[in-house]
Coordinates of C-alpha atoms and ligand atoms in Angstrom, one line a residue:
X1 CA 0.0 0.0 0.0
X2 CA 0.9 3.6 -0.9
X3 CA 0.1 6.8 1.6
X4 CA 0.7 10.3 0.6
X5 CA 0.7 12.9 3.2
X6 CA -0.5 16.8 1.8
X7 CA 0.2 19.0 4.4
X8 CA 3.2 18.9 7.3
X9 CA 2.6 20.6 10.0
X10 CA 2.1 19.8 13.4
X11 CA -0.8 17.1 13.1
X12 CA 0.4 16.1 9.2
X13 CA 3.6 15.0 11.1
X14 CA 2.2 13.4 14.1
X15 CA -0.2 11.5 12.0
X16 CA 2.5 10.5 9.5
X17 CA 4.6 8.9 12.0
X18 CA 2.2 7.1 13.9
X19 CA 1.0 6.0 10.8
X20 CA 4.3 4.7 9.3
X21 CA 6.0 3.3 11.8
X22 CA 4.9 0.2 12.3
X23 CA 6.3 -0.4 8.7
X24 CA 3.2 -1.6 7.2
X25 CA 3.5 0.5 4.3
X26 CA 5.3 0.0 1.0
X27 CA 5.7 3.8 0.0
X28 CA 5.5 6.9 1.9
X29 CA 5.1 10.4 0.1
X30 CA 5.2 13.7 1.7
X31 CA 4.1 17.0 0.4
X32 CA 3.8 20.5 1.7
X33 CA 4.3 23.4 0.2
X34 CA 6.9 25.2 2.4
X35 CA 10.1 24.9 1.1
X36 CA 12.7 22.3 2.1
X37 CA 10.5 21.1 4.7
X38 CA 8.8 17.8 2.9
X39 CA 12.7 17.2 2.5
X40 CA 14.0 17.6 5.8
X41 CA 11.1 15.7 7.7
X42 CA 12.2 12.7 5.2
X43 CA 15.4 13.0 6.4
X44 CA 13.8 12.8 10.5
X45 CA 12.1 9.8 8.7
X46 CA 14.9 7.7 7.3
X47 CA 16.7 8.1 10.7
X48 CA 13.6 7.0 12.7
X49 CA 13.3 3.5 10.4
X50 CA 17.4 3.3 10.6
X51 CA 16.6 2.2 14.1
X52 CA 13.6 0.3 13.8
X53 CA 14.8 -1.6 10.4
X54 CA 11.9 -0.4 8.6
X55 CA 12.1 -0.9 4.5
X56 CA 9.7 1.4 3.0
X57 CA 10.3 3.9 0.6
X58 CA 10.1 7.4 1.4
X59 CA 9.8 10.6 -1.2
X60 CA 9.1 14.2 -0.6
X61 CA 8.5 17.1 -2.4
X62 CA 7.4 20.4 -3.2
X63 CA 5.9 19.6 -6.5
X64 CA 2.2 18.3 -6.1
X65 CA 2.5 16.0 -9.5
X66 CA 5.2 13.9 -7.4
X67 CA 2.2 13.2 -5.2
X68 CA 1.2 9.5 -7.7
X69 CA 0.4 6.1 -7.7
X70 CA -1.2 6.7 -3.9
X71 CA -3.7 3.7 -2.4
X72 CA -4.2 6.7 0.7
X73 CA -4.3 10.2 0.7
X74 CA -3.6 12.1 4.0
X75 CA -5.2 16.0 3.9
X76 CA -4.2 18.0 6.8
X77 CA -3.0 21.4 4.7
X78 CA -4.2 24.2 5.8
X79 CA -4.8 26.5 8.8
X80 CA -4.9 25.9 12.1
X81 CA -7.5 27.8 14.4
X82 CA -6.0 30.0 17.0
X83 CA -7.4 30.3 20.6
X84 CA -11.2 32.2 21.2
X85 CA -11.8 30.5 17.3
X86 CA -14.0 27.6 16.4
X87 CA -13.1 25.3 13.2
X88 CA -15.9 26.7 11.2
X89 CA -14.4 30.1 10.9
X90 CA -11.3 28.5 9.4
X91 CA -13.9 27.2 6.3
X92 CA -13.1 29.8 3.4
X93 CA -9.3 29.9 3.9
X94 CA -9.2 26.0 4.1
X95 CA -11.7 25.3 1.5
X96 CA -9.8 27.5 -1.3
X97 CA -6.8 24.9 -0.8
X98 CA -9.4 21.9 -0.5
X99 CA -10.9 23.1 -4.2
X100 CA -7.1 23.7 -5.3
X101 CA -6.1 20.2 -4.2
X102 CA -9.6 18.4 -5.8
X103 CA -7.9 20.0 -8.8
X104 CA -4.8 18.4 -9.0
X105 CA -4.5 15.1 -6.7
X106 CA -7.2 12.8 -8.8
X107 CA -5.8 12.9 -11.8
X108 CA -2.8 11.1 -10.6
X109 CA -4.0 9.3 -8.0
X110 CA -6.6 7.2 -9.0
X111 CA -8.9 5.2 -7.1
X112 CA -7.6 6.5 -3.9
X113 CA -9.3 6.6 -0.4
X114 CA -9.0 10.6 0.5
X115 CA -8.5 11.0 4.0
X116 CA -9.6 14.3 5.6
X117 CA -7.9 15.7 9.1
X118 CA -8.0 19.7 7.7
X119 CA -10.7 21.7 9.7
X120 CA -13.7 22.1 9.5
X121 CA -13.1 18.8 9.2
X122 CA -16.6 17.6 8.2
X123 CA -16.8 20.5 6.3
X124 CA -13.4 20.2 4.0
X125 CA -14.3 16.1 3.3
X126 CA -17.4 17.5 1.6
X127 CA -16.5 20.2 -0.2
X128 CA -13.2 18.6 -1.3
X129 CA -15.6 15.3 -2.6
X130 CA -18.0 17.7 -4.4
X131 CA -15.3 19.2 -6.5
X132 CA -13.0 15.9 -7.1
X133 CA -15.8 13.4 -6.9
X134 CA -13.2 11.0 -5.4
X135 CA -14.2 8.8 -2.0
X136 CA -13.6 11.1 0.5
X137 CA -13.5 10.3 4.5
X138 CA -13.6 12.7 7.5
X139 CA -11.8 11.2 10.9
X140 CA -14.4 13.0 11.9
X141 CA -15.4 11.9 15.7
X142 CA -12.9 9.1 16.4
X143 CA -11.1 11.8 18.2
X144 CA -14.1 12.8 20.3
X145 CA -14.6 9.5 20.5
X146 CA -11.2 8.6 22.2
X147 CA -11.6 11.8 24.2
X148 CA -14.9 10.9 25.8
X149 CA -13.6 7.1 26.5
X150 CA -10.7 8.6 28.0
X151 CA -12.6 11.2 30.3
X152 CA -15.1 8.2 32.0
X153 CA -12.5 5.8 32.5
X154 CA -10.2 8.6 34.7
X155 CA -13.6 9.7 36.2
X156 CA -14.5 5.6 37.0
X157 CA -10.8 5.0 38.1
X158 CA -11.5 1.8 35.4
X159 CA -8.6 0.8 32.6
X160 CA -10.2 2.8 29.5
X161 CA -10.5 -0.6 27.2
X162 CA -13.0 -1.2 29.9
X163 CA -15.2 2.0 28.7
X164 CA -16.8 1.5 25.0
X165 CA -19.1 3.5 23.2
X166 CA -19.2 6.3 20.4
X167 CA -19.4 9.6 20.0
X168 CA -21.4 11.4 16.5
X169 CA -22.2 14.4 14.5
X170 CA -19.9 17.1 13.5
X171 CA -16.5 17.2 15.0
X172 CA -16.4 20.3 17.2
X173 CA -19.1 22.2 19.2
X174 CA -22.3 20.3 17.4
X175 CA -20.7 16.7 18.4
X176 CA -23.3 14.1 20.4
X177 CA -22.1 11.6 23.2
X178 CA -24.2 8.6 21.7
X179 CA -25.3 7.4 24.9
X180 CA -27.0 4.3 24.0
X181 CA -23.6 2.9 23.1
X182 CA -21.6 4.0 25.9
X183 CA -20.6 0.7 28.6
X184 CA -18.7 0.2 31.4
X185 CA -17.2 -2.9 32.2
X186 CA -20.0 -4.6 29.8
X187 CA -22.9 -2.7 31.6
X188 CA -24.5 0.4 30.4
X189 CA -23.3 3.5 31.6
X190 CA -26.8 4.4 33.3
X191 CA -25.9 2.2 36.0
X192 CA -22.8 4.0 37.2
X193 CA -23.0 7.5 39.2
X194 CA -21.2 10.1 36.1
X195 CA -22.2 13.6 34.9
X196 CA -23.2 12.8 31.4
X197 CA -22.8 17.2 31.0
X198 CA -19.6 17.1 32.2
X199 CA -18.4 14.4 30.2
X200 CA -20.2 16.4 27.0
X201 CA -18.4 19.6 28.1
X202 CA -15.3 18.1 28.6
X203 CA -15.6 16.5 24.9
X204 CA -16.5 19.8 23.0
X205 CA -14.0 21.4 24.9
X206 CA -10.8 20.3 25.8
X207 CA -8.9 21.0 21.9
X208 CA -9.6 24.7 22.4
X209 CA -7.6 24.6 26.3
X210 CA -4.8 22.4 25.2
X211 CA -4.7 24.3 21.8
X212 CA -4.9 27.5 23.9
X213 CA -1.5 26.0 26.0
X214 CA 0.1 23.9 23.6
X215 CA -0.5 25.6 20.1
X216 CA -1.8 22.6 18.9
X217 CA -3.1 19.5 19.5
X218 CA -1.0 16.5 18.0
X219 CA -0.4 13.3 20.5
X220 CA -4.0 12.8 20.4
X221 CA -5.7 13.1 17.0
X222 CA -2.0 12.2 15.6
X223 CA -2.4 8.6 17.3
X224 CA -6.4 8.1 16.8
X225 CA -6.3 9.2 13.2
X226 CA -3.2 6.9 13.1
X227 CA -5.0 3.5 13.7
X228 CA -8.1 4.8 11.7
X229 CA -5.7 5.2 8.5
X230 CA -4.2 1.5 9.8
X231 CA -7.6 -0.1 9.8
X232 CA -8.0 1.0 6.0
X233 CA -4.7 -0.1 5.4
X234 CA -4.8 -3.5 6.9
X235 CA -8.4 -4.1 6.4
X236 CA -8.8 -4.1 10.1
X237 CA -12.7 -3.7 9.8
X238 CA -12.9 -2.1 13.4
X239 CA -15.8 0.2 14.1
X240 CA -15.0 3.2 14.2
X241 CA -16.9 7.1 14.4
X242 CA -15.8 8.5 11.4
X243 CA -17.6 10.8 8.6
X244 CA -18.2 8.8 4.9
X245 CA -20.1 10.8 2.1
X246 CA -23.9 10.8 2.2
X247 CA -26.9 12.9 0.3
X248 CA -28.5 15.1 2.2
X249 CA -31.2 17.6 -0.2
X250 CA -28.9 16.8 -3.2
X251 CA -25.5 17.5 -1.7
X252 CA -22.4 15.2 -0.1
X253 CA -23.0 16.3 3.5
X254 CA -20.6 14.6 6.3
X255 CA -21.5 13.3 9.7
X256 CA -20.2 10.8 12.0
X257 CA -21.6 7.7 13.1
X258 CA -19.8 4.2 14.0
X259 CA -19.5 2.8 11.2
X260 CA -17.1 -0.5 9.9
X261 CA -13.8 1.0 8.7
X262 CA -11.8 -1.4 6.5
X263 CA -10.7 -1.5 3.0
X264 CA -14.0 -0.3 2.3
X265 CA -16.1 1.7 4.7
X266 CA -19.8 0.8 6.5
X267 CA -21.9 -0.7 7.0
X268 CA -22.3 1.6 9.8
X269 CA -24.6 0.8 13.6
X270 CA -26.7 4.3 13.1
X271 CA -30.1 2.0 12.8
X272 CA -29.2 0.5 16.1
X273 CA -29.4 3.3 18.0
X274 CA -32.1 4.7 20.3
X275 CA -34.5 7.7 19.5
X276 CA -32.6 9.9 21.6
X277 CA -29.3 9.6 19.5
X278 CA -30.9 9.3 16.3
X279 CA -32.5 12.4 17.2
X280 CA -29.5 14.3 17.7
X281 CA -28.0 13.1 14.8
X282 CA -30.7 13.9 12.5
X283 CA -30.6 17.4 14.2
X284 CA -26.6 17.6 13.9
X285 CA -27.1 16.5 10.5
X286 CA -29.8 19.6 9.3
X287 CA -27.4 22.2 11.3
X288 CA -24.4 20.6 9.3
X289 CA -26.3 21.3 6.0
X290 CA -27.6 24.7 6.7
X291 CA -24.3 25.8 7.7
X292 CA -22.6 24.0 5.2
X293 CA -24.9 25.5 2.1
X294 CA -24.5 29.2 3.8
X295 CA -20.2 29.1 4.0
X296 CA -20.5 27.4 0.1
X297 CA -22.2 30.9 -1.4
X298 CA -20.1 32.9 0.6
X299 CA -17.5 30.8 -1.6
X300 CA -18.9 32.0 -4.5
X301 CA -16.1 34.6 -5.6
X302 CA -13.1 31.5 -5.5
X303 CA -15.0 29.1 -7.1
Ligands
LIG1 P1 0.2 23.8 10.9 O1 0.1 25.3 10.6 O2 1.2 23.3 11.9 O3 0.4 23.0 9.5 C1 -0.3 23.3 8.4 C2 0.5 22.9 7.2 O4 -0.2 23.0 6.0 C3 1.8 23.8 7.0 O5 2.9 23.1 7.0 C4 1.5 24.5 5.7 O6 2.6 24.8 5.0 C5 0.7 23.4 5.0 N1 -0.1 23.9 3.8 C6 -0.8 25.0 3.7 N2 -1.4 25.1 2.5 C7 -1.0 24.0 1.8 C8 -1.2 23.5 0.5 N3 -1.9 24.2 -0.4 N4 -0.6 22.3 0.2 C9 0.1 21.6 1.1 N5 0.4 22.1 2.3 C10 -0.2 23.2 2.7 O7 -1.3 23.4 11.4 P2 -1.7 22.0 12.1 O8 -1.7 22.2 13.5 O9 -0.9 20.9 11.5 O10 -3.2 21.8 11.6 C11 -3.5 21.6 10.2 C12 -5.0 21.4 10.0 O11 -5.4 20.2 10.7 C13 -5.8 22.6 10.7 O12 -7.0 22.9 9.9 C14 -6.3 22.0 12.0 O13 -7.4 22.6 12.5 C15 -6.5 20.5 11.6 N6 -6.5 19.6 12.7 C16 -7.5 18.7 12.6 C17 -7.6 17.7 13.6 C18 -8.7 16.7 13.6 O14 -8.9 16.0 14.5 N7 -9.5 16.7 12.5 C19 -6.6 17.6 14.6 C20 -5.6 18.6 14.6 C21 -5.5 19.6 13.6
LIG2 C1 -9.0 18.7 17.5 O1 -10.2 18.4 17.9 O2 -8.1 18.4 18.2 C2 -8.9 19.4 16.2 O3 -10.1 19.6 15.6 C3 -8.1 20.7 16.3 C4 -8.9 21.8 16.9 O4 -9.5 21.7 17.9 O5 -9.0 22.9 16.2

């Protein structure tokens, strides 16, 4: 399998190295358009498989036609929001290089799974699968997901395999704790004593405090978005809560629910769960779209 990486900053890198280095891909490719950089991070590369005897084949570049031949393509290019900002006001900046890149990637990639980390996230899969018409994923709520899993089991004092369940909608503020599917320990988590708010809160809001100290966040989504790109490669089929294309009044809107992620993506639980979190998804799913078909016009001059 081939992966190609477009973008290199702070989560394109964390990503690409959980990714890679367990050596399960053939060729590695790595793109960004600041100069040298795509270079000098293979370089970091090389020395980090020197050590663990890793054999695949790495190329960078500055040239987006180098970017060919890919099975997987990696988006995180673009800009980061800043503290006090929420990922939809990075949408018209982003989604000029998502148009850009549904430009000149297909052509040269074909049949290739499109992977989207940019933010919005939800957002950038569908506009950049509307003007390249290529499968298109978002990772979506995998990381919300891992975050909420992560915030019971420290609240529980429980190991955090011991906590399952999914969280849906959009990544960022409009994202639902699917409570129906959330155990612990086997039982559902209406039987133990925790602040299903809290745990919400703590969800929507714990990228904007460590962005606001860090600058980033990268450890996290770098590792999560890691094993989803590793159950595509190896055909893991695990269920994951990630964002695939669907219809919604005529255009590819994208929302996450569990679904199976392998080599090919779904079928997904959504049917399985209760009123309450079908509910919230339908109405996550209406507020995607209306925003969504409101920051497209306002794209009208680039497009
Ligand atoms: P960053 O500023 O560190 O890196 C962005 C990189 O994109 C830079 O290296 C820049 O040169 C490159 N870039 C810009 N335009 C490009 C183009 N046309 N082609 C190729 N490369 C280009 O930012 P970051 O912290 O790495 O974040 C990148 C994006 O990922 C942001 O939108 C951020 O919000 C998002 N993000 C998403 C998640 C998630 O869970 N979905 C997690 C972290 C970050
Ligand atoms: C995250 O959730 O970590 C990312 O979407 C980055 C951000 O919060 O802007």
């Amino acid at each position: 399998t081939k992966i190609a990486f477009v973008g290199l900053g702070k989560i394109g890198q964390t990503i690409t190295y959980s990714s890679v280095i367990d050596g399960i891909f053939e060729e590695v490719m790595l793109y960004d358009i600041i100069p040298e950089l795509p270079e000098k991070f293979e370089h970091e590369l090389r020395h980090a498989f020197a050590t663990k005897s890793i054999k695949t084949e790495i190329i960078s570049s500055n040239n987006i036609d180098d970017i060919a031949g890919a099975d997987i393509v990696v988006i995180t290019a673009g800009k980061p929001r800043k503290p006090g900002m929420s990922r939809r006001d990075l949408f018209k900046d982003n989604a000029k290089i998502m148009i850009d890149l549904a430009s000149k990637l297909p052509s040269k990639n074909p049949g290739a799974i499109y992977v989207m980390v940019t933010n919005p996230v939800d957002m950038m899969a569908s506009v950049f699968a509307k003007y390249s018409k290529e499968m298109t994923i978002s990772t979506g709520d995998q990381v919300e997901t891992m975050r909420m899993r992560s915030f019971i089991a420290k609240k529980l004092h429980v190991p955090v395999n011991e906590v399952n369940g999914y969280v849906g909608g959009e990544h960022g503020e409009d994202a639902v704790v699917l409570w129906s599917t959330v155990s612990v320990k086997g039982k559902p988590i209406d039987q133990f004593n925790i602040d299903k708010e809290e745990v919400s809160n703590y969800v929507k809001q714990i990228a904007g405090e460590i962005i606001r100290v860090m600058g980033g966040t990268t450890w996290g989504p770098g590792t999560i978005i890691g094993d989803v790109i590793r159950a595509i490669a190896l055909n893991e089929n695990k269920l994951m809560s990630i964002a695939t294309p669907r219809v919604f009044e005529g255009e590819i809107i994208h929302i996450s629910v569990p679904v199976i992620v392998g080599r090919t993506i779904g079928p997904s639980i959504e049917s399985l769960l209760d009123e309450k979190d079908k509910w919230h998804l339908t109405t996550a799913t209406k507020d995607f779209y209306d925003v969504y078909k409101e920051m497209l016009s306002s794209l009208g001059e680039v497009t």
